[in-house]
């Protein structure tokens, strides 16, 4: 960066304080880009709060409504069915109406659904409002990463993209703390009602914050609103020459027609489609939400009380947040692939140990500590790998014209796999026991490691337009210098 006055020199110093943490950029940008990313990432806070709050609330909901194991799974899964719908339509809506307006609409739906859950008179109404909230969660899981990736400079896109995952982990931790604060009753009202209704607070913060943010410049270009896009880029790129970036965006936009779902099956897009769907499914069948949804239930089953189970889960949430911060510091330095491989390898080992803790009778006296320790380390490895990298990569690897739609497809598979796990995990434990259940999840992690090693490219430091160019050239290549490359060669049969 260059400074021509004392004022610009002071600005340079302030920006460097931030970039010392998030990486060393090659281009200029203002601190406003961090404001945009931070507020857009609050989509993840809604996402995380909802999947986290049910773990603590479920302990008391099942007492209020005398829920069977199956109905507990239905209560948990109601939001996932809604999320599948939200993800299915959210991508297309984001491409049609814009990232900003859709985020505001999603926040309003989440606000109303949270209040409805807290007031639910019976389990039917509760599941119904969880479905409504799920629609907002599905939309949030798409539009947050999308908005961030399309406004962030390439050199810090990974770090800013991980803010979404950091917000998810903060939302989960907030949910655990809210669960602890309101358990078991508050002001004479069952605590689970306060827990679920509290979701209206972060929803209001997101809606108000997003109202004051600009639209994605790349979406504006796609809609022919170049002057508005140029104005947005001038706000987030400081004194940098934005015309080169505008030319690059326009060059890609001009060779594209309006995208649709069928375009994802074109031969040149199939490698990206495979990566997105593969990571989506593996993120869930690796077992993370068995921990997020059912950690208090698991801990209670091995001897912890209700409140003690929630306190133990808070420790899991704190580790999730801290290791996500570590991932933010590393992603633009060492890349996406190394984080994925190390993290998934560690998850595989921890699930093996977790199953062993339930399997060996000699450990029965300390199984609670073995279980809690393995859960914490498992979450730590997840937090630096599959957790954030999946959401980051599906916001990077697809062309502009179908980016929202493609993210929607990946998210539908993600929520579908999430639903499968949530609906079957407690029943699976009842049928085959904890040890075999966790070992099955470990095998899924091992399969994820193989998939990542052979199929997932590196996208570190490359612009979204450069990534699209490699797709068009049938060489979906990821490289971070000395670490090597991963290539997708065209299929000669096509």
Short mmCIF file of C-alpha atoms in Angstrom, two decimals:
data_model
loop_
_atom_site.label_atom_id
_atom_site.label_comp_id
_atom_site.label_asym_id
_atom_site.label_seq_id
_atom_site.Cartn_x
_atom_site.Cartn_y
_atom_site.Cartn_z
CA UNK A 1 0.00 0.00 0.00
CA UNK A 2 1.04 3.62 -0.55
CA UNK A 3 0.23 6.64 1.59
CA UNK A 4 0.55 10.22 0.41
CA UNK A 5 -0.44 12.00 3.61
CA UNK A 6 -0.44 11.64 7.36
CA UNK A 7 -4.12 10.70 7.28
CA UNK A 8 -3.63 7.92 4.75
CA UNK A 9 -0.60 6.75 6.68
CA UNK A 10 -2.72 6.45 9.80
CA UNK A 11 -5.29 4.52 7.82
CA UNK A 12 -2.55 2.20 6.59
CA UNK A 13 -1.46 1.50 10.16
CA UNK A 14 -5.00 0.69 11.24
CA UNK A 15 -5.52 -1.68 8.32
CA UNK A 16 -2.26 -3.46 8.93
CA UNK A 17 -3.30 -4.20 12.50
CA UNK A 18 -6.18 -6.21 11.10
CA UNK A 19 -4.32 -7.82 8.22
CA UNK A 20 -1.50 -8.94 10.50
CA UNK A 21 -4.10 -11.34 11.90
CA UNK A 22 -5.96 -12.31 8.73
CA UNK A 23 -3.06 -12.48 6.30
CA UNK A 24 -0.93 -10.32 4.05
CA UNK A 25 -2.99 -9.05 1.13
CA UNK A 26 -1.65 -8.21 -2.30
CA UNK A 27 -4.45 -5.71 -3.02
CA UNK A 28 -5.80 -2.70 -1.18
CA UNK A 29 -9.05 -2.75 0.74
CA UNK A 30 -10.70 -0.77 3.50
CA UNK A 31 -11.81 -1.80 6.94
CA UNK A 32 -15.37 -1.63 5.63
CA UNK A 33 -14.84 -5.02 4.00
CA UNK A 34 -14.54 -6.50 7.51
CA UNK A 35 -17.79 -4.81 8.54
CA UNK A 36 -19.59 -6.30 5.53
CA UNK A 37 -18.19 -9.76 6.22
CA UNK A 38 -18.91 -9.64 9.94
CA UNK A 39 -22.56 -8.66 9.51
CA UNK A 40 -23.12 -11.12 6.65
CA UNK A 41 -21.57 -13.81 8.87
CA UNK A 42 -24.35 -13.27 11.41
CA UNK A 43 -26.34 -15.59 9.15
CA UNK A 44 -24.14 -18.25 10.70
CA UNK A 45 -25.06 -17.07 14.19
CA UNK A 46 -28.72 -17.85 13.49
CA UNK A 47 -27.72 -21.17 11.99
CA UNK A 48 -25.53 -22.11 14.98
CA UNK A 49 -27.93 -20.88 17.63
CA UNK A 50 -30.79 -22.96 16.34
CA UNK A 51 -28.85 -26.21 16.00
CA UNK A 52 -27.28 -25.63 19.44
CA UNK A 53 -30.30 -24.50 21.45
CA UNK A 54 -32.28 -27.68 20.86
CA UNK A 55 -29.62 -29.81 22.60
CA UNK A 56 -30.25 -28.12 25.95
CA UNK A 57 -33.96 -27.48 25.45
CA UNK A 58 -34.64 -31.10 24.52
CA UNK A 59 -33.86 -32.28 28.04
CA UNK A 60 -36.86 -30.29 29.29
CA UNK A 61 -39.14 -30.47 26.23
CA UNK A 62 -39.29 -34.25 26.52
CA UNK A 63 -40.42 -33.85 30.14
CA UNK A 64 -43.11 -31.27 29.29
CA UNK A 65 -44.57 -33.30 26.43
CA UNK A 66 -43.53 -36.84 27.54
CA UNK A 67 -41.67 -37.47 24.28
CA UNK A 68 -40.58 -40.90 23.12
CA UNK A 69 -37.14 -41.39 21.52
CA UNK A 70 -38.70 -41.14 18.07
CA UNK A 71 -40.56 -37.89 18.91
CA UNK A 72 -37.33 -36.43 20.28
CA UNK A 73 -35.74 -37.13 16.91
CA UNK A 74 -38.74 -35.54 15.17
CA UNK A 75 -38.45 -32.37 17.27
CA UNK A 76 -34.76 -32.12 16.45
CA UNK A 77 -35.35 -32.89 12.78
CA UNK A 78 -38.20 -30.45 12.15
CA UNK A 79 -35.74 -27.65 11.54
CA UNK A 80 -33.74 -29.84 9.15
CA UNK A 81 -36.71 -30.51 6.88
CA UNK A 82 -37.33 -26.78 6.73
CA UNK A 83 -33.63 -26.15 6.09
CA UNK A 84 -33.71 -28.50 3.11
CA UNK A 85 -36.57 -26.47 1.64
CA UNK A 86 -34.84 -23.18 2.45
CA UNK A 87 -31.63 -24.37 0.82
CA UNK A 88 -33.49 -25.72 -2.21
CA UNK A 89 -35.19 -22.39 -2.99
CA UNK A 90 -32.73 -20.02 -1.32
CA UNK A 91 -30.01 -20.29 -3.95
CA UNK A 92 -32.33 -19.42 -6.81
CA UNK A 93 -33.91 -16.61 -4.79
CA UNK A 94 -30.46 -15.23 -3.97
CA UNK A 95 -29.59 -15.19 -7.68
CA UNK A 96 -32.91 -13.53 -8.53
CA UNK A 97 -33.48 -11.01 -5.73
CA UNK A 98 -29.98 -10.47 -4.35
CA UNK A 99 -28.05 -11.50 -1.27
CA UNK A 100 -29.00 -8.52 0.88
CA UNK A 101 -32.80 -8.60 0.48
CA UNK A 102 -32.93 -12.36 0.98
CA UNK A 103 -30.93 -12.09 4.20
CA UNK A 104 -33.34 -9.51 5.61
CA UNK A 105 -36.32 -11.70 4.68
CA UNK A 106 -34.68 -14.74 6.27
CA UNK A 107 -34.02 -12.84 9.49
CA UNK A 108 -37.69 -11.84 9.67
CA UNK A 109 -38.80 -15.47 9.25
CA UNK A 110 -36.35 -16.61 11.93
CA UNK A 111 -37.62 -13.90 14.31
CA UNK A 112 -41.25 -14.96 13.91
CA UNK A 113 -40.46 -18.67 14.11
CA UNK A 114 -38.44 -18.27 17.31
CA UNK A 115 -41.30 -16.50 19.07
CA UNK A 116 -43.67 -19.18 17.81
CA UNK A 117 -41.51 -22.00 19.19
CA UNK A 118 -41.41 -20.38 22.60
CA UNK A 119 -45.22 -20.11 22.68
CA UNK A 120 -45.98 -23.58 21.27
CA UNK A 121 -48.88 -25.23 23.21
CA UNK A 122 -47.99 -28.78 22.12
CA UNK A 123 -45.41 -30.79 20.24
CA UNK A 124 -47.24 -30.43 16.90
CA UNK A 125 -47.00 -26.65 17.02
CA UNK A 126 -43.39 -26.88 18.18
CA UNK A 127 -42.38 -29.06 15.24
CA UNK A 128 -44.30 -26.77 12.88
CA UNK A 129 -42.49 -23.63 14.06
CA UNK A 130 -39.16 -25.49 13.97
CA UNK A 131 -39.93 -26.18 10.32
CA UNK A 132 -40.52 -22.45 9.74
CA UNK A 133 -37.25 -21.56 11.49
CA UNK A 134 -35.55 -24.26 9.44
CA UNK A 135 -36.49 -22.46 6.21
CA UNK A 136 -34.65 -19.38 7.47
CA UNK A 137 -31.68 -21.50 8.57
CA UNK A 138 -31.45 -23.11 5.13
CA UNK A 139 -31.47 -19.71 3.45
CA UNK A 140 -28.88 -18.37 5.92
CA UNK A 141 -26.55 -21.29 5.25
CA UNK A 142 -26.36 -20.19 1.60
CA UNK A 143 -26.62 -16.44 1.53
CA UNK A 144 -24.05 -15.67 4.24
CA UNK A 145 -21.04 -17.39 2.60
CA UNK A 146 -22.22 -16.17 -0.80
CA UNK A 147 -22.27 -12.51 0.22
CA UNK A 148 -18.88 -12.75 1.92
CA UNK A 149 -17.12 -14.54 -0.96
CA UNK A 150 -18.40 -12.01 -3.51
CA UNK A 151 -17.18 -8.97 -1.57
CA UNK A 152 -13.89 -10.27 -0.11
CA UNK A 153 -10.51 -9.71 -1.79
CA UNK A 154 -8.92 -13.02 -2.94
CA UNK A 155 -5.98 -12.81 -0.53
CA UNK A 156 -8.25 -12.81 2.56
CA UNK A 157 -11.36 -14.49 1.16
CA UNK A 158 -10.63 -17.65 3.13
CA UNK A 159 -10.26 -15.82 6.44
CA UNK A 160 -13.37 -13.72 5.89
CA UNK A 161 -15.27 -16.76 4.67
CA UNK A 162 -14.42 -18.54 7.90
CA UNK A 163 -16.18 -15.75 9.81
CA UNK A 164 -19.41 -17.52 8.84
CA UNK A 165 -18.22 -20.69 10.58
CA UNK A 166 -16.94 -18.66 13.54
CA UNK A 167 -20.40 -17.14 13.83
CA UNK A 168 -21.92 -20.64 13.71
CA UNK A 169 -19.71 -21.76 16.59
CA UNK A 170 -20.48 -18.57 18.53
CA UNK A 171 -24.16 -19.21 17.92
CA UNK A 172 -23.80 -22.74 19.28
CA UNK A 173 -21.90 -21.47 22.32
CA UNK A 174 -24.47 -18.73 22.87
CA UNK A 175 -27.17 -21.39 22.73
CA UNK A 176 -25.40 -23.47 25.36
CA UNK A 177 -25.04 -20.44 27.64
CA UNK A 178 -28.68 -19.46 27.14
CA UNK A 179 -29.68 -23.05 27.92
CA UNK A 180 -27.71 -22.91 31.15
CA UNK A 181 -29.14 -19.50 32.11
CA UNK A 182 -32.78 -20.51 31.65
CA UNK A 183 -32.62 -24.11 32.93
CA UNK A 184 -34.85 -25.59 34.24
CA UNK A 185 -37.40 -22.76 34.77
CA UNK A 186 -37.28 -18.97 34.59
CA UNK A 187 -39.89 -16.59 36.06
CA UNK A 188 -42.14 -19.59 36.65
CA UNK A 189 -42.14 -20.53 32.95
CA UNK A 190 -40.44 -23.67 31.62
CA UNK A 191 -36.91 -22.71 30.64
CA UNK A 192 -37.05 -24.34 27.21
CA UNK A 193 -39.61 -21.75 26.11
CA UNK A 194 -37.21 -18.90 26.93
CA UNK A 195 -34.36 -20.78 25.26
CA UNK A 196 -36.18 -21.15 21.93
CA UNK A 197 -37.73 -17.67 21.95
CA UNK A 198 -34.32 -16.07 22.57
CA UNK A 199 -33.48 -16.76 18.91
CA UNK A 200 -35.47 -13.65 18.04
CA UNK A 201 -32.64 -11.51 19.44
CA UNK A 202 -29.85 -12.48 16.99
CA UNK A 203 -32.43 -12.48 14.18
CA UNK A 204 -33.25 -8.84 14.90
CA UNK A 205 -29.56 -7.92 15.03
CA UNK A 206 -28.93 -9.54 11.63
CA UNK A 207 -31.94 -7.93 9.96
CA UNK A 208 -31.09 -4.44 11.21
CA UNK A 209 -27.38 -4.79 10.41
CA UNK A 210 -28.00 -6.09 6.89
CA UNK A 211 -30.39 -3.22 6.16
CA UNK A 212 -27.42 -0.84 6.21
CA UNK A 213 -25.08 -3.00 4.08
CA UNK A 214 -24.63 -2.79 0.30
CA UNK A 215 -25.49 -5.56 -2.15
CA UNK A 216 -22.83 -7.92 -3.54
CA UNK A 217 -20.94 -6.14 -6.36
CA UNK A 218 -20.77 -9.33 -8.44
CA UNK A 219 -24.54 -9.80 -8.26
CA UNK A 220 -25.01 -6.16 -9.28
CA UNK A 221 -22.79 -6.69 -12.34
CA UNK A 222 -24.73 -9.83 -13.24
CA UNK A 223 -27.91 -7.70 -13.21
CA UNK A 224 -26.33 -4.97 -15.38
CA UNK A 225 -26.03 -2.46 -12.53
CA UNK A 226 -22.36 -1.63 -13.09
CA UNK A 227 -22.44 1.86 -11.58
CA UNK A 228 -23.80 0.50 -8.29
CA UNK A 229 -21.23 -2.31 -8.34
CA UNK A 230 -18.44 0.18 -8.93
CA UNK A 231 -19.67 2.26 -5.99
CA UNK A 232 -19.70 -0.78 -3.69
CA UNK A 233 -16.20 -1.84 -4.77
CA UNK A 234 -14.89 1.67 -4.17
CA UNK A 235 -16.13 1.43 -0.56
CA UNK A 236 -14.52 -1.96 0.17
CA UNK A 237 -11.30 -1.60 -1.84
CA UNK A 238 -10.08 1.71 -0.35
CA UNK A 239 -7.76 3.53 -2.82
CA UNK A 240 -7.19 0.51 -5.05
CA UNK A 241 -7.85 0.71 -8.78
CA UNK A 242 -11.18 -1.08 -9.05
CA UNK A 243 -11.47 -0.91 -12.83
CA UNK A 244 -9.30 -3.99 -13.34
CA UNK A 245 -11.56 -5.97 -11.02
CA UNK A 246 -14.67 -4.59 -12.74
CA UNK A 247 -13.25 -5.62 -16.13
CA UNK A 248 -12.54 -9.13 -14.85
CA UNK A 249 -16.06 -9.51 -13.43
CA UNK A 250 -17.64 -8.16 -16.62
CA UNK A 251 -15.51 -10.38 -18.84
CA UNK A 252 -16.81 -13.48 -17.09
CA UNK A 253 -20.37 -12.15 -16.91
CA UNK A 254 -20.49 -11.37 -20.64
CA UNK A 255 -19.71 -14.95 -21.71
CA UNK A 256 -22.43 -16.37 -19.50
CA UNK A 257 -26.15 -16.65 -20.06
CA UNK A 258 -28.70 -16.81 -17.27
CA UNK A 259 -27.99 -19.98 -15.30
CA UNK A 260 -30.36 -22.73 -14.23
CA UNK A 261 -30.26 -26.01 -12.38
CA UNK A 262 -29.64 -28.09 -15.52
CA UNK A 263 -26.40 -26.19 -16.16
CA UNK A 264 -24.81 -27.98 -13.20
CA UNK A 265 -24.82 -31.19 -15.24
CA UNK A 266 -22.67 -29.71 -18.00
CA UNK A 267 -19.41 -31.70 -18.28
CA UNK A 268 -17.17 -28.76 -17.37
CA UNK A 269 -19.14 -28.12 -14.15
CA UNK A 270 -19.36 -31.70 -12.93
CA UNK A 271 -16.03 -31.66 -11.02
CA UNK A 272 -17.22 -28.69 -8.96
CA UNK A 273 -20.63 -30.30 -8.46
CA UNK A 274 -18.97 -33.50 -7.21
CA UNK A 275 -16.74 -31.61 -4.76
CA UNK A 276 -19.65 -29.58 -3.37
CA UNK A 277 -21.98 -32.54 -2.89
CA UNK A 278 -19.21 -34.79 -1.56
CA UNK A 279 -18.10 -32.30 1.09
CA UNK A 280 -21.75 -31.56 1.95
CA UNK A 281 -22.54 -35.18 2.70
CA UNK A 282 -19.28 -36.03 4.45
CA UNK A 283 -19.55 -32.99 6.72
CA UNK A 284 -22.71 -34.48 8.19
CA UNK A 285 -22.18 -38.26 8.13
CA UNK A 286 -18.85 -37.68 9.87
CA UNK A 287 -21.06 -37.24 12.95
CA UNK A 288 -20.65 -33.63 14.08
CA UNK A 289 -24.33 -33.08 14.76
CA UNK A 290 -24.57 -36.21 16.88
CA UNK A 291 -22.39 -34.17 19.23
CA UNK A 292 -24.10 -30.80 18.73
CA UNK A 293 -27.67 -32.10 19.03
CA UNK A 294 -27.23 -34.90 21.52
CA UNK A 295 -24.15 -34.08 23.63
CA UNK A 296 -26.18 -33.37 26.80
CA UNK A 297 -28.26 -36.50 26.20
CA UNK A 298 -25.11 -38.62 25.72
CA UNK A 299 -23.50 -37.20 28.86
CA UNK A 300 -26.67 -37.73 30.87
CA UNK A 301 -26.79 -41.36 29.72
CA UNK A 302 -23.34 -41.96 31.25
CA UNK A 303 -24.11 -40.42 34.63
CA UNK A 304 -24.14 -36.61 34.35
CA UNK A 305 -27.18 -34.70 35.63
CA UNK A 306 -29.22 -32.35 33.41
CA UNK A 307 -27.42 -29.14 34.37
CA UNK A 308 -24.01 -30.86 34.55
CA UNK A 309 -24.59 -32.23 31.03
CA UNK A 310 -25.26 -28.72 29.73
CA UNK A 311 -22.14 -27.38 31.52
CA UNK A 312 -20.04 -30.14 29.94
CA UNK A 313 -21.45 -29.22 26.55
CA UNK A 314 -20.45 -25.57 27.10
CA UNK A 315 -16.85 -26.79 27.19
CA UNK A 316 -17.38 -28.40 23.80
CA UNK A 317 -18.78 -25.11 22.50
CA UNK A 318 -15.82 -23.08 23.77
CA UNK A 319 -13.35 -25.40 22.05
CA UNK A 320 -15.40 -25.14 18.85
CA UNK A 321 -15.07 -21.34 18.90
CA UNK A 322 -11.36 -21.25 19.79
CA UNK A 323 -10.31 -23.74 17.11
CA UNK A 324 -12.37 -21.92 14.50
CA UNK A 325 -10.32 -18.81 15.32
CA UNK A 326 -7.18 -20.90 14.76
CA UNK A 327 -8.58 -21.98 11.38
CA UNK A 328 -9.16 -18.32 10.44
CA UNK A 329 -5.48 -17.62 11.10
CA UNK A 330 -4.35 -20.59 9.01
CA UNK A 331 -6.66 -20.92 6.01
CA UNK A 332 -5.06 -18.25 3.81
CA UNK A 333 -1.57 -19.26 4.89
CA UNK A 334 -1.55 -23.04 4.52
CA UNK A 335 -4.64 -23.56 2.36
CA UNK A 336 -7.91 -25.48 2.38
CA UNK A 337 -6.66 -28.99 1.56
CA UNK A 338 -4.12 -29.29 4.41
CA UNK A 339 -6.71 -28.19 6.95
CA UNK A 340 -9.20 -30.71 5.60
CA UNK A 341 -6.76 -33.64 5.60
CA UNK A 342 -5.33 -33.02 9.07
CA UNK A 343 -8.71 -32.28 10.61
CA UNK A 344 -10.56 -35.25 9.12
CA UNK A 345 -7.70 -37.58 10.06
CA UNK A 346 -7.94 -36.38 13.67
CA UNK A 347 -11.74 -36.78 13.68
CA UNK A 348 -11.35 -40.40 12.57
CA UNK A 349 -8.99 -41.18 15.46
CA UNK A 350 -11.18 -39.44 18.05
CA UNK A 351 -14.30 -41.33 17.00
CA UNK A 352 -12.34 -44.56 17.36
CA UNK A 353 -11.34 -43.61 20.91
CA UNK A 354 -14.86 -42.43 21.72
CA UNK A 355 -16.28 -45.80 20.68
CA UNK A 356 -13.55 -47.59 22.64
CA UNK A 357 -14.54 -45.70 25.78
CA UNK A 358 -18.00 -47.26 25.56
CA UNK A 359 -16.75 -50.70 24.49
CA UNK A 360 -14.22 -51.61 27.19
CA UNK A 361 -15.85 -52.58 30.50
CA UNK A 362 -12.61 -51.81 32.33
CA UNK A 363 -13.13 -48.14 31.48
CA UNK A 364 -16.65 -48.02 32.86
CA UNK A 365 -15.55 -46.00 35.89
CA UNK A 366 -13.98 -43.24 33.83
CA UNK A 367 -16.08 -43.50 30.68
CA UNK A 368 -17.58 -40.07 31.33
CA UNK A 369 -14.17 -38.40 31.19
CA UNK A 370 -13.07 -40.46 28.18
CA UNK A 371 -16.30 -39.56 26.41
CA UNK A 372 -16.09 -35.86 27.19
CA UNK A 373 -12.38 -35.66 26.29
CA UNK A 374 -12.87 -37.49 22.99
CA UNK A 375 -15.86 -35.31 22.14
CA UNK A 376 -13.89 -32.13 22.79
CA UNK A 377 -10.92 -33.23 20.65
CA UNK A 378 -13.24 -34.45 17.90
CA UNK A 379 -14.93 -31.04 17.80
CA UNK A 380 -11.51 -29.35 17.79
CA UNK A 381 -10.44 -31.24 14.66
CA UNK A 382 -13.81 -30.58 13.02
CA UNK A 383 -13.58 -26.86 13.79
CA UNK A 384 -10.37 -26.46 11.76
CA UNK A 385 -11.47 -28.59 8.82
CA UNK A 386 -14.84 -29.83 7.56
CA UNK A 387 -16.81 -27.30 9.59
CA UNK A 388 -15.61 -24.08 7.97
CA UNK A 389 -13.93 -25.32 4.78
CA UNK A 390 -17.09 -26.85 3.31
CA UNK A 391 -19.06 -23.59 3.50
CA UNK A 392 -16.08 -21.63 2.21
CA UNK A 393 -15.41 -23.86 -0.79
CA UNK A 394 -19.00 -24.04 -2.04
CA UNK A 395 -18.98 -20.24 -2.13
CA UNK A 396 -15.78 -20.26 -4.21
CA UNK A 397 -15.91 -23.05 -6.78
CA UNK A 398 -19.06 -22.27 -8.81
CA UNK A 399 -19.53 -19.76 -11.68
CA UNK A 400 -21.24 -16.46 -10.95
CA UNK A 401 -24.38 -17.12 -13.00
CA UNK A 402 -25.32 -20.23 -11.00
CA UNK A 403 -23.41 -19.66 -7.77
CA UNK A 404 -26.49 -19.29 -5.61
CA UNK A 405 -28.29 -22.21 -7.25
CA UNK A 406 -25.21 -24.45 -6.99
CA UNK A 407 -24.74 -23.57 -3.33
CA UNK A 408 -28.38 -24.43 -2.85
CA UNK A 409 -27.87 -27.90 -4.32
CA UNK A 410 -24.86 -28.58 -2.08
CA UNK A 411 -26.77 -27.27 0.93
CA UNK A 412 -29.78 -29.50 0.21
CA UNK A 413 -27.49 -32.53 0.28
CA UNK A 414 -25.89 -31.19 3.46
CA UNK A 415 -29.21 -30.72 5.25
CA UNK A 416 -30.50 -34.04 3.89
CA UNK A 417 -27.51 -35.89 5.35
CA UNK A 418 -27.98 -33.90 8.57
CA UNK A 419 -31.61 -35.01 8.70
CA UNK A 420 -30.64 -38.65 8.17
CA UNK A 421 -28.18 -38.53 11.08
CA UNK A 422 -30.56 -36.66 13.41
CA UNK A 423 -33.45 -39.05 12.72
CA UNK A 424 -31.45 -42.22 13.24
CA UNK A 425 -28.68 -41.61 15.78
CA UNK A 426 -30.56 -42.17 19.04
CA UNK A 427 -32.35 -45.17 17.54
CA UNK A 428 -29.03 -46.52 16.25
CA UNK A 429 -27.53 -46.30 19.73
CA UNK A 430 -30.52 -48.16 21.17
CA UNK A 431 -30.14 -50.95 18.59
CA UNK A 432 -26.36 -51.50 18.35
CA UNK A 433 -24.90 -49.47 21.22
CA UNK A 434 -22.69 -46.38 21.46
CA UNK A 435 -19.42 -48.07 20.54
CA UNK A 436 -20.51 -49.44 17.16
CA UNK A 437 -22.45 -46.26 16.40
CA UNK A 438 -19.38 -44.06 16.83
CA UNK A 439 -17.17 -46.53 14.95
CA UNK A 440 -19.55 -46.37 11.98
CA UNK A 441 -19.14 -42.59 12.02
CA UNK A 442 -15.37 -43.12 12.14
CA UNK A 443 -15.53 -45.22 8.97
CA UNK A 444 -17.44 -42.36 7.32
CA UNK A 445 -14.63 -39.99 8.35
CA UNK A 446 -12.06 -42.32 6.82
CA UNK A 447 -14.03 -42.32 3.55
CA UNK A 448 -14.11 -38.51 3.69
CA UNK A 449 -10.31 -38.42 4.02
CA UNK A 450 -9.92 -40.53 0.85
CA UNK A 451 -12.40 -38.33 -1.06
CA UNK A 452 -10.64 -35.13 -0.03
CA UNK A 453 -7.20 -36.51 -0.91
CA UNK A 454 -8.18 -37.49 -4.45
CA UNK A 455 -10.92 -35.03 -5.44
CA UNK A 456 -10.78 -31.70 -3.59
CA UNK A 457 -8.59 -28.94 -5.12
CA UNK A 458 -6.87 -25.98 -3.49
CA UNK A 459 -8.44 -22.55 -4.01
CA UNK A 460 -6.19 -20.44 -1.77
CA UNK A 461 -5.24 -17.03 -3.14
CA UNK A 462 -7.18 -17.31 -6.41
CA UNK A 463 -9.91 -14.94 -7.54
CA UNK A 464 -13.39 -16.33 -8.16
CA UNK A 465 -12.93 -15.59 -11.85
CA UNK A 466 -9.62 -17.50 -11.96
CA UNK A 467 -11.28 -20.53 -10.34
CA UNK A 468 -14.04 -20.39 -12.95
CA UNK A 469 -11.48 -20.22 -15.74
CA UNK A 470 -9.85 -23.45 -14.56
CA UNK A 471 -13.26 -25.11 -14.67
CA UNK A 472 -13.85 -23.93 -18.23
CA UNK A 473 -10.43 -25.24 -19.26
CA UNK A 474 -11.32 -28.67 -17.76
CA UNK A 475 -8.39 -28.38 -15.35
CA UNK A 476 -9.91 -27.72 -11.96
CA UNK A 477 -6.50 -27.20 -10.38
CA UNK A 478 -5.67 -26.22 -6.83
CA UNK A 479 -2.10 -25.26 -5.94
CA UNK A 480 -0.35 -23.62 -3.06
CA UNK A 481 3.13 -23.75 -4.39
CA UNK A 482 5.22 -26.45 -2.76
CA UNK A 483 2.23 -28.48 -1.60
CA UNK A 484 1.48 -29.73 -5.09
CA UNK A 485 -1.69 -29.72 -7.16
CA UNK A 486 -4.85 -31.64 -7.68
CA UNK A 487 -6.13 -31.84 -11.25
CA UNK A 488 -9.34 -32.85 -12.91
CA UNK A 489 -8.73 -34.02 -16.45
CA UNK A 490 -11.57 -33.93 -18.98
CA UNK A 491 -13.40 -37.19 -19.54
CA UNK A 492 -12.60 -38.29 -23.10
CA UNK A 493 -15.95 -40.10 -23.30
CA UNK A 494 -17.69 -36.76 -23.09
#
